[in-house]
Short mmCIF file of C-alpha atoms and ligand atoms in Angstrom, two decimals:
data_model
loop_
_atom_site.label_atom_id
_atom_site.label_comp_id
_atom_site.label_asym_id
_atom_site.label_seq_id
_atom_site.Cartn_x
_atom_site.Cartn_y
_atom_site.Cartn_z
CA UNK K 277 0.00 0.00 0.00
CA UNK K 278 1.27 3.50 -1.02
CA UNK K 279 0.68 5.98 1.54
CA UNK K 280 0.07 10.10 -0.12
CA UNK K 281 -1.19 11.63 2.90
CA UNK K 282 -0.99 12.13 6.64
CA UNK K 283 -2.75 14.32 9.06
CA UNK K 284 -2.47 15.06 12.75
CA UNK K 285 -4.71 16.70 15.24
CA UNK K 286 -4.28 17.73 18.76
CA UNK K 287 -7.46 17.29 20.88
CA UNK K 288 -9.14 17.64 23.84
CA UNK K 289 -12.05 16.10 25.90
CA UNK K 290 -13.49 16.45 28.85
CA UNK K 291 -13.77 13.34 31.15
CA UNK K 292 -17.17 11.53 32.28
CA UNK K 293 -15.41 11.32 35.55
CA UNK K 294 -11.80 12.63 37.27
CA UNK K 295 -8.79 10.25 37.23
CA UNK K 296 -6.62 10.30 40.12
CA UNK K 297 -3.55 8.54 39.73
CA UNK K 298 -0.08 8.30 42.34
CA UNK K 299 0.82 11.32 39.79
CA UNK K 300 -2.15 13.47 40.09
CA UNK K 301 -5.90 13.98 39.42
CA UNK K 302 -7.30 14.45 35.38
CA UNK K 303 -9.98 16.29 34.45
CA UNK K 304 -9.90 16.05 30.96
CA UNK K 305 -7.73 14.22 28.07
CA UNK K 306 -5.52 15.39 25.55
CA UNK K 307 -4.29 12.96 23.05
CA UNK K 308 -3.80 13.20 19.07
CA UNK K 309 -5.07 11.31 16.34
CA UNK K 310 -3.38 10.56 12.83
CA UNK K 311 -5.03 9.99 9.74
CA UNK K 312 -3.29 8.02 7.01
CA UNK K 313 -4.76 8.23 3.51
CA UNK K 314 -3.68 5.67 0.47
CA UNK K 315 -5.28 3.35 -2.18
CA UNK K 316 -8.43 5.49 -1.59
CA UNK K 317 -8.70 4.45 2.01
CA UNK K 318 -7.88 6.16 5.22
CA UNK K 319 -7.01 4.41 9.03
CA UNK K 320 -7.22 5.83 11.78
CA UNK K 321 -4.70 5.61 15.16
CA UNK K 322 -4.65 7.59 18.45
CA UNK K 323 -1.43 8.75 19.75
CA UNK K 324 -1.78 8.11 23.61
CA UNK K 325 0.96 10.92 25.54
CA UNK K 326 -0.71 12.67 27.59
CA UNK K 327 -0.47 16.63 28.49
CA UNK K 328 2.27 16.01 31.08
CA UNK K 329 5.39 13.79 31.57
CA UNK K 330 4.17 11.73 34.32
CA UNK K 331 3.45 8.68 33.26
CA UNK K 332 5.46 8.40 30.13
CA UNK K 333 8.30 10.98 29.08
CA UNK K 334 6.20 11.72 25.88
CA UNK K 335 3.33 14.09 26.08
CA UNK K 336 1.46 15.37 23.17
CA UNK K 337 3.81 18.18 22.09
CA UNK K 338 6.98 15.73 22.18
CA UNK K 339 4.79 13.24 20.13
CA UNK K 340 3.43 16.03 17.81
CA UNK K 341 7.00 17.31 17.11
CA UNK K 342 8.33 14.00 16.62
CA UNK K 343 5.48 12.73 14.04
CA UNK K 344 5.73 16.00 12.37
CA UNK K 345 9.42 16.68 11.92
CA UNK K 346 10.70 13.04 11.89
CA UNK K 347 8.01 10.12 11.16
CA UNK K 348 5.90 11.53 8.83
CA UNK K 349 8.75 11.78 6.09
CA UNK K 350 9.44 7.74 6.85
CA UNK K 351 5.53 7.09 5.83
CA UNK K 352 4.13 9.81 3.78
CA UNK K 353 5.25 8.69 -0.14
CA UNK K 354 6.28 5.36 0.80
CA UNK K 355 5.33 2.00 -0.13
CA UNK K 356 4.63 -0.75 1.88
CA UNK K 357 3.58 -4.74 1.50
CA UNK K 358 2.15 -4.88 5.24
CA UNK K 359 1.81 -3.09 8.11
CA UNK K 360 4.52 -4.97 9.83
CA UNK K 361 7.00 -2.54 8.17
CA UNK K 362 6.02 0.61 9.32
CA UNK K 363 7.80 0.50 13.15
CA UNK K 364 11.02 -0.72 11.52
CA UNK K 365 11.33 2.11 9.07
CA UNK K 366 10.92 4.55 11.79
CA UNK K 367 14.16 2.91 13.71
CA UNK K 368 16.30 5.56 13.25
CA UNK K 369 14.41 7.69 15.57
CA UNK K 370 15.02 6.46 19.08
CA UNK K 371 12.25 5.93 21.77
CA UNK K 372 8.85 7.94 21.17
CA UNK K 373 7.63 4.85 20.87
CA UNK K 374 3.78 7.23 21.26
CA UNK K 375 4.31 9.01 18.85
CA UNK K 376 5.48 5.94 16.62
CA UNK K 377 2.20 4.07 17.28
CA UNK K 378 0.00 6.62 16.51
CA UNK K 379 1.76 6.66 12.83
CA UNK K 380 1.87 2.73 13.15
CA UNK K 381 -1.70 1.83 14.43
CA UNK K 382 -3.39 4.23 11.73
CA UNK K 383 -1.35 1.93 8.92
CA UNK K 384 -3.00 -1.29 10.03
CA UNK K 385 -6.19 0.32 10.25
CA UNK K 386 -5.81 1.46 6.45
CA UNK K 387 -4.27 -2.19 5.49
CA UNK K 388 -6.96 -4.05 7.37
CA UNK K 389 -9.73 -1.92 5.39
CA UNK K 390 -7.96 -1.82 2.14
CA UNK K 391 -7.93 -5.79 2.65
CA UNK K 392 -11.35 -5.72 3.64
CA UNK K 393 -11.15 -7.65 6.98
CA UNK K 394 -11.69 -6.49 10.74
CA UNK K 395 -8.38 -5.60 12.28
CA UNK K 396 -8.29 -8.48 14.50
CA UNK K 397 -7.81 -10.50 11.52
CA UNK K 398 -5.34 -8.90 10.42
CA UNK K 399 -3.55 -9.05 13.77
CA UNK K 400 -3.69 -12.52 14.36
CA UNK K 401 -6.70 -12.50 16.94
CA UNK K 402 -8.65 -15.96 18.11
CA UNK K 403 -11.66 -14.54 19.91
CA UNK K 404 -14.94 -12.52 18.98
CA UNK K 405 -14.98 -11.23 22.78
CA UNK K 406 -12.91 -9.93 24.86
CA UNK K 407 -13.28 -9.51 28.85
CA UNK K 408 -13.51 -6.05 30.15
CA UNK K 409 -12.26 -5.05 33.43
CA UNK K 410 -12.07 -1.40 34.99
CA UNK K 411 -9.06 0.85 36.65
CA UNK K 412 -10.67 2.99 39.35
CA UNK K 413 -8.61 5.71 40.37
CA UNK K 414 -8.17 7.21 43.72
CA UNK K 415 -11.25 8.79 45.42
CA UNK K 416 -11.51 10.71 48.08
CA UNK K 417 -12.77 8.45 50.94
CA UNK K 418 -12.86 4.81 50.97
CA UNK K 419 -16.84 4.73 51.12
CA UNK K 420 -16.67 6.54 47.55
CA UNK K 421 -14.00 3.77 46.65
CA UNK K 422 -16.36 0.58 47.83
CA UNK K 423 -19.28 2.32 45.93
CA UNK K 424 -17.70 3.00 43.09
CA UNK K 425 -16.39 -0.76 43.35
CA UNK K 426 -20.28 -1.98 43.63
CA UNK K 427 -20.95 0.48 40.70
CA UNK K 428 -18.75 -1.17 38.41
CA UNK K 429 -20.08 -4.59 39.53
CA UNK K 430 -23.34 -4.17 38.73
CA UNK K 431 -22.34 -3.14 35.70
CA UNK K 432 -21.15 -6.13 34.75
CA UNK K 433 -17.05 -5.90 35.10
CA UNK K 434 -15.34 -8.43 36.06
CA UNK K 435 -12.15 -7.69 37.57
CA UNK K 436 -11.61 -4.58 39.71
CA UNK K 437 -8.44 -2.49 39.54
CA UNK K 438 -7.79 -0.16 41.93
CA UNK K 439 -5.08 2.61 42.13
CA UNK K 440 -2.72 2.68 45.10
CA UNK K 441 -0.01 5.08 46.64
CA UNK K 442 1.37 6.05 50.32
CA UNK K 443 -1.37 6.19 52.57
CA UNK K 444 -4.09 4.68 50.01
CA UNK K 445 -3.18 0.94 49.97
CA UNK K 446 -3.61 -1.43 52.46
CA UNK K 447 -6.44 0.11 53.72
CA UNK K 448 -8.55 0.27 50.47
CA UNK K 449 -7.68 -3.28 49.57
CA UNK K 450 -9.33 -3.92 52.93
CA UNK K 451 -12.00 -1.90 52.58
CA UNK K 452 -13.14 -3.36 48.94
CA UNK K 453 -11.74 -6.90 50.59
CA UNK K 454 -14.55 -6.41 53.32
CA UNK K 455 -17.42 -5.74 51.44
CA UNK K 456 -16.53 -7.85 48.48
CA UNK K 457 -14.46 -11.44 49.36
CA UNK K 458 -14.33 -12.80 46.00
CA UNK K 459 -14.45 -10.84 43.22
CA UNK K 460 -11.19 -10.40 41.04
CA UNK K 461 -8.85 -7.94 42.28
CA UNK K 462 -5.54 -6.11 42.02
CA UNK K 463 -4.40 -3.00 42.54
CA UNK K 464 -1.65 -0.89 40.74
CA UNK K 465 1.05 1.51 42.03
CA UNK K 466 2.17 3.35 39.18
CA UNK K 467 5.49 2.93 40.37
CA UNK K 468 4.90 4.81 43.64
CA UNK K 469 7.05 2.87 46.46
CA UNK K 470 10.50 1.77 46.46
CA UNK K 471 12.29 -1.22 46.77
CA UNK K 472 12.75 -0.95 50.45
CA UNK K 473 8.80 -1.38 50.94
CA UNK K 474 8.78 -4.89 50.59
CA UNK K 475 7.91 -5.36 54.32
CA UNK K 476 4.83 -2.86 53.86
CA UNK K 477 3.79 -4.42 50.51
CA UNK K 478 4.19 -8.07 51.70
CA UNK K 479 0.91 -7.12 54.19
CA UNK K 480 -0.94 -6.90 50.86
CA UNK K 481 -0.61 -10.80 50.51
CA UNK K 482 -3.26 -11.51 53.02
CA UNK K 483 -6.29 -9.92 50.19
CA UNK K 484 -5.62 -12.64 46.82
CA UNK K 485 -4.99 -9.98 44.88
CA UNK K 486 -4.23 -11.19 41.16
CA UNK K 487 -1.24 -9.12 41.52
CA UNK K 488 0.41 -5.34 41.82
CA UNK K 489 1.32 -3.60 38.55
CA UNK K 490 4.53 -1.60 38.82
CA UNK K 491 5.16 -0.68 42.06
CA UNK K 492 9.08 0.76 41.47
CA UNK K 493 9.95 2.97 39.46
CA UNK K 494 9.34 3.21 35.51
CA UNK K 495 12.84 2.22 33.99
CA UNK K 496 13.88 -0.52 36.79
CA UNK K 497 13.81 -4.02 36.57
CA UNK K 498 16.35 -5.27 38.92
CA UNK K 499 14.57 -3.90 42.01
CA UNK K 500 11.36 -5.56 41.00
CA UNK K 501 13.24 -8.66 41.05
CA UNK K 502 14.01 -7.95 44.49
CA UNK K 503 10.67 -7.13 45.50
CA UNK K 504 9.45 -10.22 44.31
CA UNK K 505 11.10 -12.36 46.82
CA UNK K 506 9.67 -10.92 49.22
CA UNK K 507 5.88 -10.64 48.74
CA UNK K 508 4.12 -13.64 47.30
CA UNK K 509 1.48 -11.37 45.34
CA UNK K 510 2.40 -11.61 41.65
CA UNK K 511 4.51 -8.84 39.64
CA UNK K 512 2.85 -7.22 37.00
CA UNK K 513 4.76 -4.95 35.01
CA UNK K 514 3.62 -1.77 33.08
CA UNK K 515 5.63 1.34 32.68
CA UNK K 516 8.96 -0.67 33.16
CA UNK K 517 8.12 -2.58 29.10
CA UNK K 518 8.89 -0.07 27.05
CA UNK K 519 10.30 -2.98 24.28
CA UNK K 520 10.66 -6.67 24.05
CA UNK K 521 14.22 -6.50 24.86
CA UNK K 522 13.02 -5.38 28.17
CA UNK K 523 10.10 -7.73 28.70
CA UNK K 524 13.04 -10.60 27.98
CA UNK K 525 15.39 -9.52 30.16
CA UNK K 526 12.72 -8.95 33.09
CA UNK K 527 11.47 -12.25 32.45
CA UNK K 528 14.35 -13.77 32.01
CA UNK K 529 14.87 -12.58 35.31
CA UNK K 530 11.93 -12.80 37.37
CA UNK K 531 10.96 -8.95 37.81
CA UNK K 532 7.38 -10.21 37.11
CA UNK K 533 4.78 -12.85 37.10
CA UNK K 534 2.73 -11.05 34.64
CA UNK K 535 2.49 -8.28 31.67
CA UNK K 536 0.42 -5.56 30.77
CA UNK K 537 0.63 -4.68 26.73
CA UNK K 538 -0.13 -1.08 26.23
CA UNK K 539 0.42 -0.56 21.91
CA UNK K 540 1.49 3.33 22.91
CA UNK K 541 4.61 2.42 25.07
CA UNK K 542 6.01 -0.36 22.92
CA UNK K 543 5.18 1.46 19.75
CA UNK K 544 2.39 0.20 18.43
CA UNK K 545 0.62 -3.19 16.95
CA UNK K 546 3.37 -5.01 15.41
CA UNK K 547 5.73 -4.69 18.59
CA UNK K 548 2.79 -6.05 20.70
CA UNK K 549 2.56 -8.58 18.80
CA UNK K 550 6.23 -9.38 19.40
CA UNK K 551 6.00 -8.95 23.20
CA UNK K 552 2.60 -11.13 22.84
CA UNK K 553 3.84 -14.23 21.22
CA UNK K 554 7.02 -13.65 23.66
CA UNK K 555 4.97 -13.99 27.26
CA UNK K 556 2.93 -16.51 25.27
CA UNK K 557 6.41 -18.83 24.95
CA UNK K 558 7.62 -17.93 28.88
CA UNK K 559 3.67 -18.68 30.21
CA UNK K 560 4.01 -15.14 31.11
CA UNK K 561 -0.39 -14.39 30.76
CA UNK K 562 -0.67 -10.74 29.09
CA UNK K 563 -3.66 -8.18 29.64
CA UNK K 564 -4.79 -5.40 27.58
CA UNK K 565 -3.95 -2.15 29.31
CA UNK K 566 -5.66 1.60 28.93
CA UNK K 567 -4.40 5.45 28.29
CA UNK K 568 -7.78 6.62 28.72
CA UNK K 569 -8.33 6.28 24.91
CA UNK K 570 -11.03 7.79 23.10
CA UNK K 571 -13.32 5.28 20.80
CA UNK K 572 -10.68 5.56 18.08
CA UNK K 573 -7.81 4.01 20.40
CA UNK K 574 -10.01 1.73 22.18
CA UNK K 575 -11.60 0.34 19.24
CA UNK K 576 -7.76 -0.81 18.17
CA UNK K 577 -6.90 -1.82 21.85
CA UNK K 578 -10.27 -4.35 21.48
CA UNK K 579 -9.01 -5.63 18.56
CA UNK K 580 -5.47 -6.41 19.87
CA UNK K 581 -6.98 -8.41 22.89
CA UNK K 582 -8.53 -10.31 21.03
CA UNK K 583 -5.04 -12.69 20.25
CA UNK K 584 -4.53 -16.01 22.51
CA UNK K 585 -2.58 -14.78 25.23
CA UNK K 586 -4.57 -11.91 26.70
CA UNK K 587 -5.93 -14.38 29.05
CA UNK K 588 -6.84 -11.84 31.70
CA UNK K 589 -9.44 -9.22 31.51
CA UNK K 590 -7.68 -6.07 31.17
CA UNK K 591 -8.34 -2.26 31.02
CA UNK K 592 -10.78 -1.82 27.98
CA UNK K 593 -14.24 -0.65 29.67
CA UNK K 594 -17.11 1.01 27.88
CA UNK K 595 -17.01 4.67 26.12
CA UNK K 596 -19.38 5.97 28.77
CA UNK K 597 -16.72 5.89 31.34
CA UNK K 598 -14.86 7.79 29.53
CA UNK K 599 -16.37 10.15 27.21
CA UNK K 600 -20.12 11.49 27.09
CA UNK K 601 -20.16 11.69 24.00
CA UNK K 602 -17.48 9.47 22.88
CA UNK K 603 -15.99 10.15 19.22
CA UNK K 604 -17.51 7.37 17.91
CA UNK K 605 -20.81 5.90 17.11
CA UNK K 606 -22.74 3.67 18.43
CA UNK K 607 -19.59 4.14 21.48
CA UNK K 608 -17.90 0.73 23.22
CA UNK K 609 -20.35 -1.32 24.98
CA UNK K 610 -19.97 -4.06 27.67
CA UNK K 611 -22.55 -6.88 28.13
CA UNK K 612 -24.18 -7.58 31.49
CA UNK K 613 -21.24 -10.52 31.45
CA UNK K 614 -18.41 -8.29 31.16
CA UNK K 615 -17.44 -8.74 27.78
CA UNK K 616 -17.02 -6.64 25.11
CA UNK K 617 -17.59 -7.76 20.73
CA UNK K 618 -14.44 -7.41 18.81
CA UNK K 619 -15.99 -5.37 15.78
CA UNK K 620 -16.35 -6.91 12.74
CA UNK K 621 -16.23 -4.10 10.21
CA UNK K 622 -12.86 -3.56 8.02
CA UNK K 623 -10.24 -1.73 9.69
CA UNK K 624 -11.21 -0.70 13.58
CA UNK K 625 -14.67 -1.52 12.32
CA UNK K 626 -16.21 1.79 13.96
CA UNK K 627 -18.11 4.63 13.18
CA UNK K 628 -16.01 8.13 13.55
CA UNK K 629 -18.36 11.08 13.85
CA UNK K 630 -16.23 13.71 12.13
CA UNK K 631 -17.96 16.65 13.46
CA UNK K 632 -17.32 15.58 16.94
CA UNK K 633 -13.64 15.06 15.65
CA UNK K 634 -13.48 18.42 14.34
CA UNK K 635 -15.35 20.12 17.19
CA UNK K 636 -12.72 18.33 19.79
CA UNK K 637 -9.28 19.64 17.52
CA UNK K 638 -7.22 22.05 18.75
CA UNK K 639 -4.75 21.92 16.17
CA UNK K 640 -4.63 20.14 12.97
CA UNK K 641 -2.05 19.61 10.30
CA UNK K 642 -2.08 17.73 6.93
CA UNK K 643 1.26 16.21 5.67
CA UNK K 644 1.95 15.17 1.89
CA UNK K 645 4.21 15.18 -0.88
CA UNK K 646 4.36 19.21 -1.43
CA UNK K 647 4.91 19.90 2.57
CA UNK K 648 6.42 16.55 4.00
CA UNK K 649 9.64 17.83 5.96
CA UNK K 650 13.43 15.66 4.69
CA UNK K 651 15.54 15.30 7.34
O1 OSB L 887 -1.13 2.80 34.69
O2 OSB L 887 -2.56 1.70 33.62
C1 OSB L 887 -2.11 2.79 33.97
C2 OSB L 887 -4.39 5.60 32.72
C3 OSB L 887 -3.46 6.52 32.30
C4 OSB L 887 -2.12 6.26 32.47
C5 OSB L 887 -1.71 5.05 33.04
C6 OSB L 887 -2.64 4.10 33.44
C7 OSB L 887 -4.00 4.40 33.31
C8 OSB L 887 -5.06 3.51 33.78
C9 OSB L 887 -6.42 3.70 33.17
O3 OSB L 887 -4.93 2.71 34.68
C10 OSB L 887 -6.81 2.59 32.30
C11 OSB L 887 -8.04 2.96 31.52
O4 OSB L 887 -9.13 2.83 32.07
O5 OSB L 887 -7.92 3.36 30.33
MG1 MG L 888 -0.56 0.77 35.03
#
């Protein structure tokens, strides 16, 4: 497929709800979204930085400066047999790896529809459902946090995340523990503690919790091995993956039990793939994590989750608790069983509502063969 055309727009949207994080409480969401036209088709990708550097060192301006002034050139004019391609001719620019799926996800969108077939086809996926759990952020009081918990529940979710730091741990495990013995839990730190915590984090192994996602910090992996040994709750890693060389070397050496696949911070489909099939060969299980993605990004996460190895629900919930409206129509939808229909369309297989695109864009460029920068 020849790609002529490539357009990127900044945008913003309010949140259904506030997300409170170990880094801070959101109010709204600022991601971009690239639009790749060829062979009379377009695809679609989100690029998931955020508007700080908290979680990730990429936020939407790094990500914008990078697609415009280095990736674009690497896409726009170029030929490609598959999708697979696109990450490795973007090598020369190191890390970004946001900014790089943005550019990457929107070229299997367009191969998948010029092909015809639903992107999970495309990708290699097995299932025509996928399980749905939530993230719940920090609340205020705990009573907010168990009836937020029983919320979700009745909605139909199946496994319950909830976000932990300092001071908002132990005690809201036991306060969701109380009220609900059974249910799926785990909780996720966002790499707030350090490794000499283990004492304090070990009293977490009295709850079952499926495990703790990144509790050190966000480029270690030798601590977490550490860590390990002494609590008996299972390692997830998150922000610590950022490629596959990583996830080999952590499993290789026990930093985790467990990891989450976000497309964004390994750059996109065909490295998730990679980092997929590579837990799959350890029996390391893999779940789908979330940015907060609007219906564009979530529609590709769906997709993704749908190969073997995401055996555990992960953190691909319905539009609504994200975005009223979403940008998207009809928006995500989960079952009363907690599942959620890979779409069967070509490509992403969803409706975009352009003027709720357009409405939502704060900036917006278009990049082709008279403008496209060389360098
Ligand atoms: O650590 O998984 C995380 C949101 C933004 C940044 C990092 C994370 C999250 C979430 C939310 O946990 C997942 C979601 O509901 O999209
Ligand atoms: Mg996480």
């Amino acid at each position: 497929m020849k790609i002529d055309r490539l357009d990127v727009r900044l945008l913003k949207l309010p949140l259904a709800h506030f997300f409170e994080t170990s880094f801070g409480r959101s109010y709204d969401r600022t991601f971009l979204l690239i639009r790749l036209e060829g062979e009379g088709q377009v695809g679609w990708g989100e690029a998931v930085a955020e508007a700080h550097p908290y979680y990730s060192s990429e936020t939407t301006e790094t990500a914008w400066h990078i697609i415009t002034e280095f990736l674009a050139q690497r896409v726009v004019g170029k030929t490609f047999d598959h999708p697979r391609e696109v990450f490795p001719a973007m090598k020369r620019v190191r890390g970004h790896n946001m900014a790089k799926a943005g550019v990457e996800m929107a070229a299997w969108d367009l191969y998948a529809r010029i092909q015809g077939k639903p992107l999970s086809a495309v990708l290699g996926g097995t299932r025509d459902r996928i399980a749905s759990g939530v993230s719940i952020g920090i609340q205020d009081s705990l009573d907010q946090l168990v009836a937020k918990v029983e919320k979700e529940l009745a909605a139909g979710y199946k496994r319950i995340k909830i976000k932990i730091k300092p001071g908002w741990d132990i005690n809201a495990v036991e306060a969701v523990r109380a009220k609900f013995p059974d249910i799926l839990l785990m909780v996720d730190a966002n790499a707030a503690y350090s490794v000499t915590d283990g004492p304090h984090l070990a009293k977490l192994d009295g709850y079952k919790l499926m495990m703790i996602e990144q509790p050190l910090e966000y480029d270690d992996v030798m601590d977490h091995v550490q860590l390990q040994k002494e609590i008996a709750t299972p390692i997830c890693l998150d922000e610590s993956i950022h490629t596959v060389r990583i996830a080999r070397d952590a499993i290789e050496a026990k930093a985790c039990r467990i990891i989450n696949i976000k497309p964004g911070r390994v750059g996109g489909h065909g490295e998730s793939i990679a980092l997929h099939d590579l837990c799959q060969k350890h029996g390391i299980p893999v779940w789908h994590g979330g940015m907060l993605e609007s219906g564009i990004g979530r529609a590709h996460n769906i997709h993704l989750a749908s190969l073997p190895n995401f055996t555990l629900p992960g953190d691909i919930a319905a539009s609504k608790r994200y975005y009223v409206p979403d940008l998207i129509e009809p928006g995500i939808e989960v079952a009363p069983d907690g599942t959620i229909p890979v779409p069967t369309g070509p490509g992403i297989g969803v409706t975009i509502v352009d003027d709720r695109v357009n409405a939502a864009t704060l900036r917006h460029i278009t990049l082709d063969a008279s403008n496209v920068k060389s360098h």
